[in-house]
mmCIF file of N, CA and C in Angstrom:
data_model
loop_
_atom_site.group_PDB
_atom_site.id
_atom_site.type_symbol
_atom_site.label_atom_id
_atom_site.label_comp_id
_atom_site.label_asym_id
_atom_site.label_seq_id
_atom_site.Cartn_x
_atom_site.Cartn_y
_atom_site.Cartn_z
ATOM 1 N N UNK P 222 47.016 14.418 -19.145
ATOM 2 C CA UNK P 222 47.765 12.841 -18.904
ATOM 3 C C UNK P 222 46.594 12.211 -19.587
ATOM 4 N N UNK P 223 45.677 11.494 -19.477
ATOM 5 C CA UNK P 223 44.799 10.941 -20.419
ATOM 6 C C UNK P 223 45.028 11.012 -21.792
ATOM 7 N N UNK P 224 44.467 12.556 -22.389
ATOM 8 C CA UNK P 224 44.825 12.774 -23.720
ATOM 9 C C UNK P 224 46.282 12.386 -24.637
ATOM 10 N N UNK P 225 47.205 12.854 -23.922
ATOM 11 C CA UNK P 225 48.309 12.547 -24.470
ATOM 12 C C UNK P 225 48.556 11.394 -24.478
ATOM 13 N N UNK P 226 48.558 10.136 -23.682
ATOM 14 C CA UNK P 226 48.559 8.943 -23.689
ATOM 15 C C UNK P 226 47.824 8.103 -24.709
ATOM 16 N N UNK P 227 46.843 8.727 -24.959
ATOM 17 C CA UNK P 227 45.708 8.341 -25.774
ATOM 18 C C UNK P 227 46.554 8.550 -27.210
ATOM 19 N N UNK P 228 47.083 9.846 -27.203
ATOM 20 C CA UNK P 228 47.935 10.228 -28.869
ATOM 21 C C UNK P 228 49.122 9.308 -28.927
ATOM 22 N N UNK P 229 49.477 8.867 -27.987
ATOM 23 C CA UNK P 229 50.782 7.528 -27.784
ATOM 24 C C UNK P 229 50.637 6.727 -28.072
ATOM 25 N N UNK P 230 48.921 6.030 -27.809
ATOM 26 C CA UNK P 230 48.725 4.827 -28.442
ATOM 27 C C UNK P 230 48.303 4.810 -29.590
ATOM 28 N N UNK P 231 47.340 5.877 -30.058
ATOM 29 C CA UNK P 231 46.993 5.901 -31.493
ATOM 30 C C UNK P 231 48.338 6.071 -32.632
ATOM 31 N N UNK P 232 49.306 6.436 -32.195
ATOM 32 C CA UNK P 232 50.584 6.691 -33.133
ATOM 33 C C UNK P 232 51.060 5.262 -32.857
ATOM 34 N N UNK P 233 51.337 4.241 -31.838
ATOM 35 C CA UNK P 233 51.933 3.307 -31.826
ATOM 36 C C UNK P 233 50.943 2.273 -32.774
ATOM 37 N N UNK P 234 49.737 2.478 -32.253
ATOM 38 C CA UNK P 234 48.713 1.315 -32.922
ATOM 39 C C UNK P 234 48.931 1.452 -34.893
ATOM 40 N N UNK P 235 49.585 2.731 -35.185
ATOM 41 C CA UNK P 235 49.662 3.141 -36.216
ATOM 42 C C UNK P 235 50.948 2.257 -37.001
ATOM 43 N N UNK P 236 52.015 2.348 -36.247
ATOM 44 C CA UNK P 236 53.036 1.528 -36.549
ATOM 45 C C UNK P 236 53.064 0.388 -36.577
ATOM 46 N N UNK P 237 51.948 -0.200 -35.801
ATOM 47 C CA UNK P 237 52.005 -1.859 -35.612
ATOM 48 C C UNK P 237 51.600 -2.278 -36.740
ATOM 49 N N UNK P 238 50.362 -0.955 -37.045
ATOM 50 C CA UNK P 238 49.696 -1.357 -38.943
ATOM 51 C C UNK P 238 50.632 -1.773 -39.682
ATOM 52 N N UNK P 239 51.506 -0.712 -39.627
ATOM 53 C CA UNK P 239 52.661 -0.452 -40.668
ATOM 54 C C UNK P 239 53.338 -1.639 -41.295
ATOM 55 N N UNK P 240 53.727 -2.046 -39.695
ATOM 56 C CA UNK P 240 54.696 -3.380 -39.557
ATOM 57 C C UNK P 240 54.038 -4.501 -40.128
ATOM 58 N N UNK P 241 52.385 -4.843 -39.922
ATOM 59 C CA UNK P 241 51.662 -5.598 -40.158
ATOM 60 C C UNK P 241 51.418 -5.902 -41.933
ATOM 61 N N UNK P 242 51.193 -4.494 -42.410
ATOM 62 C CA UNK P 242 51.349 -4.278 -43.607
ATOM 63 C C UNK P 242 52.903 -4.786 -44.647
ATOM 64 N N UNK P 243 53.657 -4.457 -43.813
ATOM 65 C CA UNK P 243 54.773 -4.731 -44.314
ATOM 66 C C UNK P 243 55.205 -6.399 -44.159
ATOM 67 N N UNK P 244 54.573 -7.152 -42.891
ATOM 68 C CA UNK P 244 55.096 -8.396 -43.149
ATOM 69 C C UNK P 244 53.844 -9.334 -43.928
ATOM 70 N N UNK P 245 53.077 -8.514 -44.257
ATOM 71 C CA UNK P 245 51.874 -9.268 -45.116
ATOM 72 C C UNK P 245 52.826 -9.222 -46.318
ATOM 73 N N UNK P 246 53.065 -8.237 -46.907
ATOM 74 C CA UNK P 246 53.800 -7.765 -48.161
ATOM 75 C C UNK P 246 55.074 -8.744 -48.481
ATOM 76 N N UNK P 247 55.245 -8.481 -47.757
ATOM 77 C CA UNK P 247 56.958 -9.618 -47.578
ATOM 78 C C UNK P 247 56.246 -11.023 -47.773
ATOM 79 N N UNK P 248 55.566 -12.067 -47.125
ATOM 80 C CA UNK P 248 55.147 -13.049 -47.211
ATOM 81 C C UNK P 248 54.212 -13.222 -48.555
ATOM 82 N N UNK P 249 53.666 -12.445 -49.145
ATOM 83 C CA UNK P 249 53.071 -12.611 -50.082
ATOM 84 C C UNK P 249 54.330 -12.240 -51.513
ATOM 85 N N UNK P 250 55.406 -11.630 -51.160
ATOM 86 C CA UNK P 250 56.458 -11.761 -52.318
ATOM 87 C C UNK P 250 57.263 -13.240 -52.165
ATOM 88 N N UNK P 251 57.250 -13.486 -50.836
ATOM 89 C CA UNK P 251 58.023 -14.800 -50.677
ATOM 90 C C UNK P 251 57.391 -15.406 -51.721
ATOM 91 N N UNK P 252 55.456 -15.576 -51.364
ATOM 92 C CA UNK P 252 54.996 -17.009 -51.811
ATOM 93 C C UNK P 252 55.234 -17.008 -53.388
ATOM 94 N N UNK P 253 55.319 -15.565 -53.876
ATOM 95 C CA UNK P 253 54.807 -15.741 -55.097
ATOM 96 C C UNK P 253 56.347 -15.804 -55.919
ATOM 97 N N UNK P 254 57.247 -15.475 -55.359
ATOM 98 C CA UNK P 254 58.770 -16.112 -55.906
ATOM 99 C C UNK P 254 58.943 -17.637 -55.749
ATOM 100 N N UNK P 255 58.252 -18.413 -54.478
ATOM 101 C CA UNK P 255 58.447 -19.735 -54.832
ATOM 102 C C UNK P 255 57.770 -19.894 -55.805
ATOM 103 N N UNK P 256 56.162 -19.428 -56.028
ATOM 104 C CA UNK P 256 55.672 -19.948 -57.600
ATOM 105 C C UNK P 256 56.632 -19.684 -58.872
ATOM 106 N N UNK P 257 56.901 -18.449 -58.705
ATOM 107 C CA UNK P 257 57.920 -18.395 -59.916
ATOM 108 C C UNK P 257 58.916 -19.442 -60.096
ATOM 109 N N UNK P 258 59.657 -19.314 -59.238
ATOM 110 C CA UNK P 258 60.868 -20.717 -59.041
ATOM 111 C C UNK P 258 60.232 -22.219 -59.616
ATOM 112 N N UNK P 259 58.695 -22.598 -58.607
ATOM 113 C CA UNK P 259 58.019 -24.004 -59.213
ATOM 114 C C UNK P 259 58.119 -24.149 -60.803
ATOM 115 N N UNK P 260 57.303 -22.664 -60.886
ATOM 116 C CA UNK P 260 56.901 -23.012 -62.493
ATOM 117 C C UNK P 260 58.220 -22.868 -63.127
ATOM 118 N N UNK P 261 59.188 -21.742 -62.803
ATOM 119 C CA UNK P 261 60.243 -22.138 -63.763
ATOM 120 C C UNK P 261 60.609 -23.357 -64.058
ATOM 121 N N UNK P 262 61.211 -23.951 -62.951
ATOM 122 C CA UNK P 262 61.392 -25.546 -62.983
ATOM 123 C C UNK P 262 60.645 -26.090 -63.844
ATOM 124 N N UNK P 263 59.071 -26.289 -63.749
ATOM 125 C CA UNK P 263 58.379 -27.209 -64.463
ATOM 126 C C UNK P 263 58.349 -27.047 -66.412
ATOM 127 N N UNK P 264 58.316 -25.605 -66.488
ATOM 128 C CA UNK P 264 58.780 -24.652 -68.033
ATOM 129 C C UNK P 264 60.362 -25.342 -68.207
ATOM 130 N N UNK P 265 61.334 -25.481 -67.680
ATOM 131 C CA UNK P 265 62.067 -26.142 -67.883
ATOM 132 C C UNK P 265 62.267 -27.235 -68.214
ATOM 133 N N UNK P 266 61.382 -27.854 -67.384
ATOM 134 C CA UNK P 266 61.903 -29.509 -67.889
ATOM 135 C C UNK P 266 61.035 -29.810 -69.081
ATOM 136 N N UNK P 267 59.829 -28.814 -69.621
ATOM 137 C CA UNK P 267 58.651 -29.167 -70.343
ATOM 138 C C UNK P 267 59.838 -29.027 -71.461
ATOM 139 N N UNK P 268 60.838 -27.903 -71.673
ATOM 140 C CA UNK P 268 61.288 -27.341 -72.627
ATOM 141 C C UNK P 268 62.353 -28.829 -72.982
ATOM 142 N N UNK P 269 63.119 -29.525 -71.492
ATOM 143 C CA UNK P 269 63.984 -30.452 -71.987
ATOM 144 C C UNK P 269 63.469 -31.838 -72.906
ATOM 145 N N UNK P 270 62.036 -32.285 -72.113
ATOM 146 C CA UNK P 270 61.613 -33.078 -72.583
ATOM 147 C C UNK P 270 60.828 -32.863 -74.489
ATOM 148 N N UNK P 271 60.794 -31.452 -74.679
ATOM 149 C CA UNK P 271 60.630 -31.012 -76.041
ATOM 150 C C UNK P 271 61.912 -31.495 -77.127
#
């Protein structure tokens, strides 16, 4: 009984780690997209001035 429950715990932990990684990647993507948008507006503004 103990060995089977330990196996279940380890697999659940792996799934949780995968979810955490996915969330981290998603947050990074959102972060970089926000930077791209901010830089894009700056570049367009400079083009308009020049």
